[in-house]
Amino acid sequence: MTESLSVDVVDLPLMWLRDNCPCSRCRDPRNGQKLFQITDLPAGLALGAVRQSADGGDGADGAAVEIDWAPDSHRSTYSARWLAANRPGADTCEGPGDRRGETGKTLWTAADLEGRIPEADWAAYLGDPAVRAQVLESVLALGFALLRDVPCREGQVLEAVESFGYVRETNYGRLFDVRVEPDPTNLAFTGARITPHTDNPYRDPVPTLQLLHCLSNAAVGGDSGLVDGFKAAALLREEDPGAFAVLARTPVPFRFSDSRTVLEADRPMIDVDGHGRIREVRFNNRSIATLRLPADQLDAFYLAYRTFAEITLRPALQLNFRLSPGDCLIFDNVRLLHARTAFEESGARHLQGAYADIDALAGTLAVLRRERAAAGGEFLDGLAALFEGEGAGVYLGEEVTMAQHMLQAAVRAEAAGAPDALVAAALLHDLGHFHGPVSGEELMTGTDNRHSHTGADRLAEWFGPEVTEPIRLHVAAKRYLCAVEPEYFGRLSEASVYTLKVQGGPMNPTEVAAYEKNPYAADGVAVRRWDDEAKDPEVTAPGFAHFRPMLAGLLRTA
Ligand code: OGA
Ligand code: ZN
Ligand code: ZN
């Protein structure tokens, strides 16, 4: 119960704090759902006793604060971790939130994505959760992703939807065919050019995702284009704030009808949330019915609409590409505008489309991330067990254990003020000695076990190159330093001198030049020096647990 642990609650809005009480009378522990009405809370809430504790609160370790409430004597315990993550601040509403609005997105122009279209192979997408997460993340952040080599079968687009969510059936069916029809109910079913638009603006709720799966595209023309509608709207706000405000507040009567269907929705072209941030764009020149507004408002609307339309048509905004058979485009239909060039009606062009919703896609991504985080926790548990188990064993003729050696290397890195990734590299640099098909013993009896590579490869699933590459280089760095620093060799331990021979001896000038070209060359040398210093039997380094939170922060999320 030291001062540094104390959790400040006095300035917090009391109703907010009480509404978030995590106790089992306030929330059902089985599902986390709230068990009281807002009207059940006493109107004149006040803090009674406030106690700091070193641990407790929502099952988490660490500091917590316990509150006895007045006037109803309810007791709440809040963890410091929860308060730190949720404490109200000036910029709280600027965060990404549900990532549906503009602050959760990466806005783009064509140049930002030229040659870097987010894409993945269908088989990899289905088979690898990391690829699946990347694709779904692209749809959330950029508004689209392109799946390649999706089997060219009719109906396949539905399987693509079902891989992350639910088909949104509409008047066009569970899926729809985009091809030339003799009696088109929609201009989409002709060979006409279609300018950038969103689909189904005449529906409320509007389908928030669209998929287009290309079965054939042999016609002359029929190329695809995408425009980031949020970017266009943000440009309008920058260049003509008045026009932006008009489009954000004017309900537009979007309409569609055919022999079996009448659909109507009065919605603004640019939908903003309560903080004024762009959340949805509806833009479709084909389906705007007659606006009924006072004459001056009609003038203002048409001026604003035209200005916005001109922005959406800027070539700099439109990303152009051509769908080939097997391509399936997934895109955010309340953000991206899609377009196609005109095509020869005699040519074979056939897309199958389906609608779906982006909330389910975001939910699927969240579940993938949760599973990944759990797997990351297990991975760190496994490392902790290695440090305690196998790591407690002798280290190749040195006077410290393997675990002590790696922990000492990490302490050196930390003391040198190295970035987390390099501390992690120092901590894990000899992991390749563990559990390998060839043991450290064999290194001592004359076989180079390439432990630097084995370790780096084993860690690559969880850490980026800034952790794995210095590890990969730490043996080469020894050979490098022996070549470029005459006094370095003299400082090597007896065992290290022996293994140097097995590892190939000092580098020759060609090898030195090649080593220096590696972008991680300096990091490899840094790890090497900490490695050499980390063999002191008199030192006791802190345990693996000290480094675990830092490692957790470095884990790749997908
Ligand atoms: C549509 C449409 C695009 C295309 O059907 O709404 O925009 O490439 N089609 O045919
Ligand atoms: Zn369309
Ligand atoms: Zn080492």
Coordinates of C-alpha atoms and ligand atoms in Angstrom, one line a residue:
M1 CA 0.0 0.0 0.0
T2 CA 2.6 2.5 -1.0
E3 CA 1.9 6.0 -2.4
S4 CA 2.9 5.0 -5.9
L5 CA 0.1 2.4 -6.0
S6 CA -2.6 4.8 -5.1
V7 CA -5.4 5.1 -7.6
D8 CA -6.9 8.5 -8.0
V9 CA -10.7 8.4 -8.1
V10 CA -11.8 11.7 -6.6
D11 CA -12.2 13.6 -9.8
L12 CA -14.0 10.9 -11.7
P13 CA -17.7 11.4 -12.7
L14 CA -19.4 9.3 -10.0
M15 CA -22.4 8.1 -12.0
W16 CA -20.0 6.8 -14.6
L17 CA -17.8 5.1 -12.1
R18 CA -20.7 3.5 -10.3
D19 CA -22.3 2.4 -13.6
N20 CA -19.1 0.5 -14.3
C21 CA -18.9 -1.4 -11.0
P22 CA -17.7 -4.9 -11.9
C23 CA -19.1 -6.7 -8.9
S24 CA -21.2 -9.7 -9.3
R25 CA -24.4 -7.9 -8.0
C26 CA -23.9 -5.3 -10.8
R27 CA -22.8 -7.7 -13.6
D28 CA -23.6 -11.3 -14.2
P29 CA -20.2 -13.0 -14.0
R30 CA -21.3 -15.5 -16.6
N31 CA -21.7 -13.0 -19.4
G32 CA -20.7 -9.6 -18.1
Q33 CA -24.1 -8.1 -18.7
K34 CA -25.4 -5.4 -16.4
L35 CA -28.0 -6.5 -13.8
F36 CA -29.4 -3.0 -12.8
Q37 CA -31.2 -0.2 -14.5
I38 CA -29.7 3.3 -14.4
T39 CA -32.7 4.4 -12.4
D40 CA -31.8 1.8 -9.7
L41 CA -28.7 3.9 -8.8
P42 CA -29.2 6.5 -6.0
A43 CA -29.5 10.0 -7.3
G44 CA -27.2 11.6 -4.7
L45 CA -24.2 9.3 -5.2
A46 CA -21.1 10.1 -3.1
L47 CA -17.9 8.5 -2.3
G48 CA -17.8 7.0 1.2
A49 CA -14.6 5.3 2.3
V50 CA -11.9 4.9 -0.4
R51 CA -9.2 2.2 0.2
Q52 CA -6.1 1.4 -1.9
S53 CA -5.0 -2.1 -2.2
A54 CA -1.9 -3.7 -3.7
D55 CA -3.8 -6.3 -5.6
G56 CA -7.4 -7.4 -6.5
G57 CA -10.1 -6.2 -8.8
D58 CA -11.6 -8.0 -11.7
G59 CA -9.4 -11.0 -11.2
A60 CA -6.3 -9.1 -12.4
D61 CA -3.1 -8.8 -10.5
G62 CA -1.9 -5.4 -9.5
A63 CA -3.2 -2.3 -7.7
A64 CA -6.9 -1.6 -7.1
V65 CA -9.1 0.8 -5.4
E66 CA -12.1 -0.2 -3.2
I67 CA -15.0 2.2 -2.7
D68 CA -17.8 2.2 -0.2
W69 CA -20.6 4.2 -1.8
A70 CA -23.0 6.6 -0.1
P71 CA -25.8 6.7 0.4
D72 CA -26.5 3.0 -0.4
S73 CA -23.3 1.3 1.1
H74 CA -22.6 -0.6 -2.1
R75 CA -19.0 -1.7 -2.4
S76 CA -17.1 -1.5 -5.7
T77 CA -13.5 -2.6 -6.5
Y78 CA -11.8 -1.2 -9.6
S79 CA -8.4 -2.3 -10.9
A80 CA -5.8 0.3 -11.6
R81 CA -5.5 -1.3 -15.0
W82 CA -9.1 -0.8 -15.8
L83 CA -9.0 2.8 -14.6
A84 CA -5.9 3.5 -16.6
A85 CA -7.5 2.1 -19.8
N86 CA -10.8 3.9 -19.4
R87 CA -10.1 7.1 -17.4
P88 CA -12.0 10.0 -19.1
G89 CA -9.6 12.4 -20.8
A90 CA -9.9 15.4 -23.1
D91 CA -9.2 13.2 -26.2
T92 CA -11.3 10.2 -25.3
C93 CA -13.8 10.7 -28.1
E94 CA -11.0 10.9 -30.7
G95 CA -10.2 7.2 -30.4
P96 CA -11.1 4.7 -33.0
G97 CA -14.1 3.4 -31.0
D98 CA -16.0 0.8 -33.0
R99 CA -13.8 1.6 -36.0
R100 CA -16.8 2.4 -38.2
G101 CA -16.2 6.1 -38.3
E102 CA -13.3 8.0 -40.0
T103 CA -11.0 7.9 -36.9
G104 CA -10.9 4.1 -37.1
K105 CA -9.9 4.2 -40.8
T106 CA -6.9 4.8 -43.0
L107 CA -8.1 7.2 -45.7
W108 CA -6.4 6.9 -49.0
T109 CA -6.0 8.2 -52.5
A110 CA -5.1 6.1 -55.6
A111 CA -1.3 6.9 -55.2
D112 CA -1.3 5.6 -51.7
L113 CA -2.3 2.1 -52.9
E114 CA -0.9 1.9 -56.4
G115 CA 0.8 -1.5 -56.6
R116 CA -0.1 -2.2 -53.0
I117 CA -3.7 -3.5 -53.3
P118 CA -4.5 -5.5 -50.2
E119 CA -4.9 -9.0 -51.5
A120 CA -4.7 -12.6 -50.4
D121 CA -4.9 -16.1 -51.9
W122 CA -8.2 -17.8 -51.2
A123 CA -6.6 -21.0 -49.9
A124 CA -4.3 -19.1 -47.6
Y125 CA -7.2 -17.0 -46.4
L126 CA -9.2 -20.1 -45.5
G127 CA -6.2 -22.0 -44.0
D128 CA -4.3 -19.4 -42.1
P129 CA -5.9 -17.3 -39.4
A130 CA -3.2 -14.7 -39.7
V131 CA -4.0 -14.2 -43.4
R132 CA -7.7 -14.1 -42.6
A133 CA -7.1 -11.4 -40.0
Q134 CA -5.0 -9.3 -42.5
V135 CA -7.8 -9.5 -45.0
L136 CA -10.5 -8.5 -42.5
E137 CA -8.3 -5.8 -41.1
S138 CA -7.8 -4.3 -44.6
V139 CA -11.6 -4.2 -45.2
L140 CA -12.0 -2.4 -41.9
A141 CA -9.1 0.0 -42.3
L142 CA -8.8 0.6 -46.1
G143 CA -12.4 -0.4 -46.9
F144 CA -11.6 -3.3 -49.2
A145 CA -9.6 -6.4 -49.9
L146 CA -9.2 -8.6 -52.9
L147 CA -9.3 -12.4 -52.7
R148 CA -7.5 -14.2 -55.5
D149 CA -8.0 -17.7 -56.9
V150 CA -11.4 -18.0 -55.5
P151 CA -12.9 -21.0 -57.3
C152 CA -14.8 -19.9 -60.4
R153 CA -18.1 -21.5 -59.4
E154 CA -21.5 -20.0 -59.4
G155 CA -22.6 -19.4 -55.9
Q156 CA -19.0 -19.3 -54.6
V157 CA -19.5 -15.7 -53.5
L158 CA -21.8 -16.9 -50.8
E159 CA -19.1 -19.1 -49.3
A160 CA -16.8 -16.0 -49.3
V161 CA -19.5 -14.2 -47.2
E162 CA -19.9 -17.1 -44.9
S163 CA -16.2 -17.2 -44.2
F164 CA -16.6 -14.1 -42.0
G165 CA -20.3 -13.3 -41.6
Y166 CA -23.8 -13.5 -42.9
V167 CA -25.4 -13.1 -46.3
R168 CA -27.7 -10.1 -46.4
E169 CA -30.5 -11.2 -48.7
T170 CA -32.2 -8.3 -50.7
N171 CA -34.7 -7.9 -53.4
Y172 CA -31.9 -8.9 -55.8
G173 CA -31.7 -12.3 -54.0
R174 CA -29.2 -14.0 -51.8
L175 CA -26.8 -13.3 -54.6
F176 CA -27.1 -11.4 -57.8
D177 CA -25.7 -11.7 -61.2
V178 CA -24.0 -8.7 -62.8
R179 CA -24.2 -9.3 -66.5
V180 CA -26.0 -7.9 -69.5
E181 CA -29.7 -8.7 -69.3
P182 CA -32.3 -8.2 -72.1
D183 CA -34.7 -6.2 -69.9
P184 CA -32.5 -4.6 -67.2
T185 CA -34.2 -3.4 -64.0
N186 CA -30.9 -1.6 -63.1
L187 CA -28.3 0.0 -65.2
A188 CA -25.8 -2.4 -63.6
F189 CA -27.3 -5.1 -65.8
T190 CA -26.3 -3.3 -69.0
G191 CA -22.9 -2.6 -70.5
A192 CA -23.0 1.1 -69.5
R193 CA -20.3 2.9 -67.6
I194 CA -21.1 3.2 -64.0
T195 CA -19.6 6.1 -62.1
P196 CA -18.4 5.9 -58.5
H197 CA -21.3 5.0 -56.3
T198 CA -22.5 3.0 -53.3
D199 CA -25.1 0.4 -53.7
N200 CA -28.6 0.3 -52.2
P201 CA -28.7 3.8 -50.7
Y202 CA -32.5 3.4 -50.9
R203 CA -32.3 0.8 -48.1
D204 CA -32.3 1.6 -44.4
P205 CA -30.5 -0.2 -43.0
V206 CA -28.2 -0.2 -46.0
P207 CA -26.1 -3.4 -46.6
T208 CA -22.7 -2.3 -45.3
L209 CA -20.6 -4.7 -47.3
Q210 CA -20.6 -5.8 -50.8
L211 CA -18.8 -8.7 -52.5
L212 CA -18.2 -9.0 -56.3
H213 CA -16.8 -12.3 -57.5
C214 CA -15.6 -12.4 -61.1
L215 CA -16.5 -15.5 -63.1
S216 CA -15.6 -14.1 -66.5
N217 CA -14.3 -10.8 -67.8
A218 CA -13.6 -11.3 -71.5
A219 CA -15.4 -8.2 -72.7
V220 CA -13.6 -5.1 -74.0
G221 CA -13.9 -2.6 -71.2
G222 CA -15.5 -3.4 -67.8
D223 CA -12.5 -2.3 -65.7
S224 CA -13.1 -1.6 -62.0
G225 CA -12.5 1.5 -59.9
L226 CA -12.7 2.2 -56.2
V227 CA -12.8 5.6 -54.5
D228 CA -12.5 6.2 -50.8
G229 CA -15.7 8.0 -50.1
F230 CA -14.5 9.0 -46.6
K231 CA -11.4 10.6 -48.2
A232 CA -13.7 12.4 -50.7
A233 CA -15.9 13.6 -47.9
A234 CA -12.9 14.7 -45.8
L235 CA -11.6 16.7 -48.8
L236 CA -15.0 18.3 -49.2
R237 CA -15.0 19.3 -45.5
E238 CA -11.5 20.8 -46.0
E239 CA -12.2 22.6 -49.2
D240 CA -15.8 23.7 -48.7
P241 CA -17.0 23.2 -45.1
G242 CA -20.4 24.8 -45.8
A243 CA -21.1 22.2 -48.6
F244 CA -20.0 19.4 -46.2
A245 CA -22.5 20.7 -43.6
V246 CA -25.3 20.8 -46.1
L247 CA -24.7 17.2 -47.2
A248 CA -24.4 16.1 -43.6
R249 CA -27.8 17.5 -42.6
T250 CA -29.9 17.1 -45.8
P251 CA -31.9 13.9 -46.0
V252 CA -31.9 12.8 -49.6
P253 CA -34.8 10.7 -50.8
F254 CA -33.2 7.6 -52.3
R255 CA -35.7 5.4 -54.2
F256 CA -35.8 2.2 -56.1
S257 CA -38.7 0.4 -57.7
D258 CA -39.4 -2.4 -60.1
S259 CA -42.4 -4.6 -60.7
R260 CA -42.0 -6.3 -57.3
T261 CA -40.2 -3.9 -55.2
V262 CA -40.5 -0.4 -53.8
L263 CA -37.7 0.8 -51.5
E264 CA -37.3 4.2 -50.0
A265 CA -34.8 5.7 -47.6
D266 CA -34.4 9.4 -46.7
R267 CA -30.8 9.6 -45.6
P268 CA -28.0 12.2 -45.9
M269 CA -25.2 11.6 -48.4
I270 CA -22.6 12.1 -45.6
D271 CA -23.7 10.7 -42.3
V272 CA -21.8 12.1 -39.3
D273 CA -21.8 10.9 -35.7
G274 CA -22.6 13.1 -32.7
H275 CA -19.0 14.4 -32.8
G276 CA -19.2 15.4 -36.4
R277 CA -17.0 12.6 -37.6
I278 CA -17.8 10.9 -41.0
R279 CA -19.5 7.5 -40.4
E280 CA -21.3 6.6 -43.6
V281 CA -21.4 7.8 -47.2
R282 CA -24.3 7.1 -49.6
F283 CA -23.7 8.2 -53.1
N284 CA -25.6 7.1 -56.1
N285 CA -26.8 9.4 -58.9
R286 CA -29.1 6.7 -60.3
S287 CA -31.5 6.5 -57.4
I288 CA -32.1 10.0 -56.1
A289 CA -35.8 10.9 -56.2
T290 CA -37.2 14.4 -56.2
L291 CA -36.1 16.5 -53.2
R292 CA -38.8 18.5 -51.5
L293 CA -37.2 21.4 -49.8
P294 CA -37.7 25.2 -49.7
A295 CA -36.2 26.7 -52.9
D296 CA -33.1 28.3 -51.2
Q297 CA -32.2 25.0 -49.6
L298 CA -32.5 23.2 -52.9
D299 CA -30.0 25.6 -54.4
A300 CA -27.6 25.0 -51.5
F301 CA -28.1 21.3 -51.8
Y302 CA -27.4 21.1 -55.5
L303 CA -24.3 23.2 -55.2
A304 CA -23.0 21.0 -52.4
Y305 CA -23.9 17.8 -54.2
R306 CA -22.2 18.9 -57.4
T307 CA -19.0 19.9 -55.5
F308 CA -18.9 16.6 -53.8
A309 CA -19.6 14.7 -57.0
E310 CA -16.7 16.6 -58.7
I311 CA -14.4 15.4 -55.9
T312 CA -15.5 11.8 -56.2
L313 CA -14.6 12.0 -59.9
R314 CA -11.0 13.2 -59.5
P315 CA -8.7 10.8 -61.2
A316 CA -6.3 11.1 -58.2
L317 CA -8.8 9.5 -56.0
Q318 CA -9.8 6.6 -58.1
L319 CA -7.9 3.3 -57.8
N320 CA -8.2 1.4 -61.1
F321 CA -7.7 -2.3 -61.7
R322 CA -9.3 -5.1 -63.7
L323 CA -11.0 -8.1 -62.1
S324 CA -9.9 -11.4 -63.5
P325 CA -11.8 -14.7 -63.2
G326 CA -11.4 -15.9 -59.6
D327 CA -11.0 -12.5 -58.1
C328 CA -13.4 -11.6 -55.3
L329 CA -13.6 -8.0 -54.1
I330 CA -14.9 -7.4 -50.6
F331 CA -15.7 -3.7 -49.9
D332 CA -17.3 -1.4 -47.4
N333 CA -20.5 -0.2 -49.1
V334 CA -21.0 2.7 -46.7
R335 CA -17.5 4.1 -47.4
L336 CA -16.0 3.1 -50.8
L337 CA -17.6 4.1 -54.0
H338 CA -17.2 1.5 -56.8
A339 CA -17.2 2.1 -60.5
R340 CA -16.7 0.3 -63.8
T341 CA -16.0 1.4 -67.3
A342 CA -18.4 0.7 -70.1
F343 CA -18.0 -2.7 -71.8
E344 CA -18.9 -4.3 -75.1
E345 CA -22.3 -5.9 -74.5
S346 CA -21.5 -8.8 -76.9
G347 CA -18.5 -9.8 -74.7
A348 CA -18.6 -12.3 -71.9
R349 CA -18.6 -10.5 -68.5
H350 CA -20.2 -12.1 -65.5
L351 CA -19.8 -11.1 -61.9
Q352 CA -21.7 -12.6 -59.0
G353 CA -22.4 -10.3 -56.1
A354 CA -23.7 -10.6 -52.6
Y355 CA -24.3 -8.2 -49.7
A356 CA -23.3 -8.7 -46.1
D357 CA -22.6 -6.6 -43.0
I358 CA -19.4 -5.1 -41.7
D359 CA -20.3 -5.5 -38.0
A360 CA -20.1 -9.3 -38.3
L361 CA -16.8 -8.9 -40.2
A362 CA -15.4 -6.7 -37.4
G363 CA -16.7 -9.2 -34.9
T364 CA -14.9 -12.1 -36.6
L365 CA -11.7 -10.1 -36.7
A366 CA -12.1 -9.4 -32.9
V367 CA -12.6 -13.1 -32.2
L368 CA -9.5 -14.0 -34.3
R369 CA -7.5 -11.4 -32.3
R370 CA -8.8 -12.7 -29.0
E371 CA -7.7 -16.2 -30.0
R372 CA -4.4 -14.9 -31.1
A373 CA -3.9 -13.1 -27.8
A374 CA -4.7 -16.2 -25.9
A375 CA -2.2 -18.2 -28.0
G376 CA 0.4 -15.4 -27.3
G377 CA -0.2 -15.9 -23.6
E378 CA 0.4 -19.6 -24.0
F379 CA 3.5 -19.0 -26.0
L380 CA 4.9 -16.7 -23.2
D381 CA 4.0 -19.4 -20.7
G382 CA 6.0 -21.8 -22.8
L383 CA 9.0 -19.5 -22.8
A384 CA 8.7 -19.0 -19.0
A385 CA 8.7 -22.8 -18.6
L386 CA 11.8 -23.1 -20.8
F387 CA 13.7 -20.6 -18.6
E388 CA 12.7 -22.5 -15.5
G389 CA 13.1 -26.0 -16.8
E390 CA 15.6 -26.7 -19.5
G391 CA 17.2 -23.2 -19.0
A392 CA 18.3 -24.1 -15.5
G393 CA 20.8 -26.5 -17.1
V394 CA 24.4 -25.9 -17.8
Y395 CA 25.5 -23.7 -20.6
L396 CA 28.2 -25.1 -22.8
G397 CA 31.1 -25.1 -20.4
E398 CA 30.3 -21.7 -19.0
E399 CA 29.8 -21.1 -15.2
V400 CA 26.2 -19.8 -15.5
T401 CA 23.1 -21.6 -16.5
M402 CA 21.5 -21.0 -19.9
A403 CA 18.7 -19.1 -18.3
Q404 CA 21.1 -16.9 -16.2
H405 CA 23.1 -16.3 -19.3
M406 CA 20.1 -15.0 -21.4
L407 CA 18.7 -13.1 -18.5
Q408 CA 22.0 -11.4 -17.9
A409 CA 22.2 -10.5 -21.5
A410 CA 18.8 -8.9 -21.4
V411 CA 19.7 -6.9 -18.2
R412 CA 22.8 -5.6 -20.0
A413 CA 20.6 -4.5 -23.0
E414 CA 18.1 -2.9 -20.7
A415 CA 20.9 -1.1 -18.8
A416 CA 22.2 0.2 -22.1
G417 CA 18.8 1.8 -22.8
A418 CA 18.2 -0.5 -25.8
P419 CA 14.7 -0.5 -27.4
D420 CA 12.4 -3.3 -26.2
A421 CA 12.9 -5.4 -29.4
L422 CA 16.6 -5.5 -28.8
V423 CA 16.2 -6.3 -25.1
A424 CA 13.9 -9.2 -26.3
A425 CA 16.6 -10.3 -28.8
A426 CA 19.2 -10.3 -26.0
L427 CA 16.8 -12.3 -23.7
L428 CA 16.0 -14.9 -26.3
H429 CA 19.2 -15.0 -28.3
D430 CA 20.1 -18.6 -27.4
L431 CA 16.7 -20.1 -27.6
G432 CA 17.9 -22.1 -30.5
H433 CA 19.9 -24.2 -28.0
F434 CA 16.7 -25.4 -26.5
H435 CA 14.8 -28.4 -27.7
G436 CA 16.6 -28.4 -31.0
P437 CA 17.1 -31.6 -33.0
V438 CA 20.8 -31.0 -32.4
S439 CA 21.8 -30.2 -28.8
G440 CA 24.3 -27.8 -27.4
E441 CA 26.4 -30.7 -26.4
E442 CA 26.9 -31.5 -30.0
L443 CA 28.1 -28.0 -30.6
M444 CA 30.7 -28.6 -28.0
T445 CA 31.7 -31.8 -29.7
G446 CA 32.2 -30.2 -33.1
T447 CA 29.0 -29.6 -35.0
D448 CA 27.7 -26.1 -35.6
N449 CA 24.0 -26.4 -34.6
R450 CA 23.1 -23.1 -36.3
H451 CA 21.3 -22.2 -33.1
S452 CA 21.1 -18.6 -34.1
H453 CA 18.9 -19.5 -37.1
T454 CA 16.9 -22.1 -35.3
G455 CA 16.1 -19.6 -32.6
A456 CA 15.2 -16.8 -35.0
D457 CA 13.0 -19.1 -37.1
R458 CA 11.2 -20.5 -34.0
L459 CA 10.5 -17.0 -32.8
A460 CA 9.3 -15.5 -36.1
E461 CA 5.7 -16.6 -35.6
W462 CA 5.5 -14.2 -32.7
F463 CA 8.1 -11.5 -33.2
G464 CA 9.0 -9.2 -36.0
P465 CA 12.4 -9.0 -37.6
E466 CA 13.6 -6.4 -35.1
V467 CA 13.6 -9.2 -32.6
T468 CA 14.5 -12.2 -34.7
E469 CA 17.2 -10.8 -37.0
P470 CA 19.7 -9.7 -34.3
I471 CA 19.2 -13.2 -32.9
R472 CA 19.9 -14.7 -36.3
L473 CA 23.1 -12.6 -36.6
H474 CA 24.5 -13.1 -33.1
V475 CA 26.8 -16.0 -34.2
A476 CA 27.8 -14.2 -37.4
A477 CA 28.5 -11.1 -35.3
K478 CA 31.1 -13.0 -33.3
R479 CA 32.9 -14.0 -36.5
Y480 CA 32.5 -10.4 -37.7
L481 CA 34.0 -8.8 -34.6
C482 CA 36.9 -11.3 -34.6
A483 CA 37.7 -10.0 -38.1
V484 CA 37.3 -6.3 -37.5
E485 CA 38.3 -5.8 -33.9
P486 CA 41.7 -7.5 -33.1
E487 CA 41.2 -7.1 -29.3
Y488 CA 37.8 -8.7 -29.4
F489 CA 39.1 -12.2 -29.8
G490 CA 41.1 -11.9 -26.7
R491 CA 38.0 -11.2 -24.6
L492 CA 36.1 -14.4 -25.7
S493 CA 35.6 -17.1 -23.1
E494 CA 37.3 -20.4 -23.6
A495 CA 34.1 -22.2 -24.7
S496 CA 33.4 -19.3 -27.1
V497 CA 36.8 -19.6 -28.7
Y498 CA 36.2 -23.3 -29.2
T499 CA 32.8 -22.8 -30.8
L500 CA 34.1 -20.0 -33.0
K501 CA 36.1 -22.6 -34.9
V502 CA 33.1 -24.8 -35.4
Q503 CA 31.1 -21.8 -36.6
G504 CA 33.7 -21.0 -39.3
G505 CA 36.3 -18.8 -37.6
P506 CA 36.8 -15.1 -38.2
M507 CA 35.1 -13.7 -41.3
N508 CA 37.1 -13.1 -44.5
P509 CA 36.8 -9.6 -46.1
T510 CA 34.0 -10.7 -48.5
E511 CA 32.0 -12.0 -45.5
V512 CA 32.7 -8.8 -43.6
A513 CA 31.3 -6.7 -46.4
A514 CA 28.2 -8.9 -46.8
Y515 CA 27.6 -8.8 -43.0
E516 CA 27.8 -5.0 -43.0
K517 CA 25.1 -4.8 -45.7
N518 CA 22.5 -6.4 -43.4
P519 CA 20.2 -3.8 -42.0
Y520 CA 20.4 -5.5 -38.6
A521 CA 24.2 -5.7 -38.6
A522 CA 24.6 -3.2 -35.7
D523 CA 21.8 -4.8 -33.7
G524 CA 23.5 -8.2 -34.2
V525 CA 26.8 -6.8 -32.9
A526 CA 25.0 -5.2 -29.9
V527 CA 23.4 -8.5 -28.9
R528 CA 26.7 -10.2 -29.4
R529 CA 28.5 -7.9 -26.9
W530 CA 25.8 -8.4 -24.3
D531 CA 26.0 -12.1 -25.0
D532 CA 29.7 -12.1 -24.3
E533 CA 29.3 -10.1 -21.1
A534 CA 26.5 -12.3 -19.8
K535 CA 28.5 -15.2 -18.3
D536 CA 29.2 -13.8 -14.7
P537 CA 28.6 -16.4 -12.0
E538 CA 28.6 -13.6 -9.4
V539 CA 25.5 -11.9 -10.9
T540 CA 21.9 -12.8 -10.3
A541 CA 19.6 -11.3 -12.9
P542 CA 15.8 -10.8 -12.3
G543 CA 13.7 -13.7 -13.5
F544 CA 11.8 -14.1 -16.8
A545 CA 8.7 -12.6 -15.2
H546 CA 10.5 -9.2 -15.2
F547 CA 10.6 -9.2 -19.0
R548 CA 7.3 -10.8 -19.7
P549 CA 5.2 -7.6 -20.0
M550 CA 7.7 -6.2 -22.4
L551 CA 7.6 -9.4 -24.5
A552 CA 3.8 -9.3 -24.5
G553 CA 3.9 -5.8 -26.0
L554 CA 6.1 -7.0 -28.8
L555 CA 4.0 -10.0 -29.9
R556 CA 2.6 -9.9 -33.4
T557 CA -1.1 -9.7 -33.2
A558 CA -1.7 -11.4 -36.5
Ligands
OGA1 C1 -23.3 -2.8 -59.5 C2 -22.0 -2.4 -60.0 C3 -19.9 -3.1 -60.9 C4 -19.4 -3.9 -62.1 O1 -23.8 -3.9 -59.9 O2 -23.9 -2.1 -58.7 O3 -21.5 -1.4 -59.6 O4 -18.1 -4.0 -62.1 N1 -21.3 -3.3 -60.7 O5 -20.1 -4.3 -62.9
ZN2 ZN -22.8 -1.0 -57.7
ZN3 ZN 24.5 -16.3 -25.6

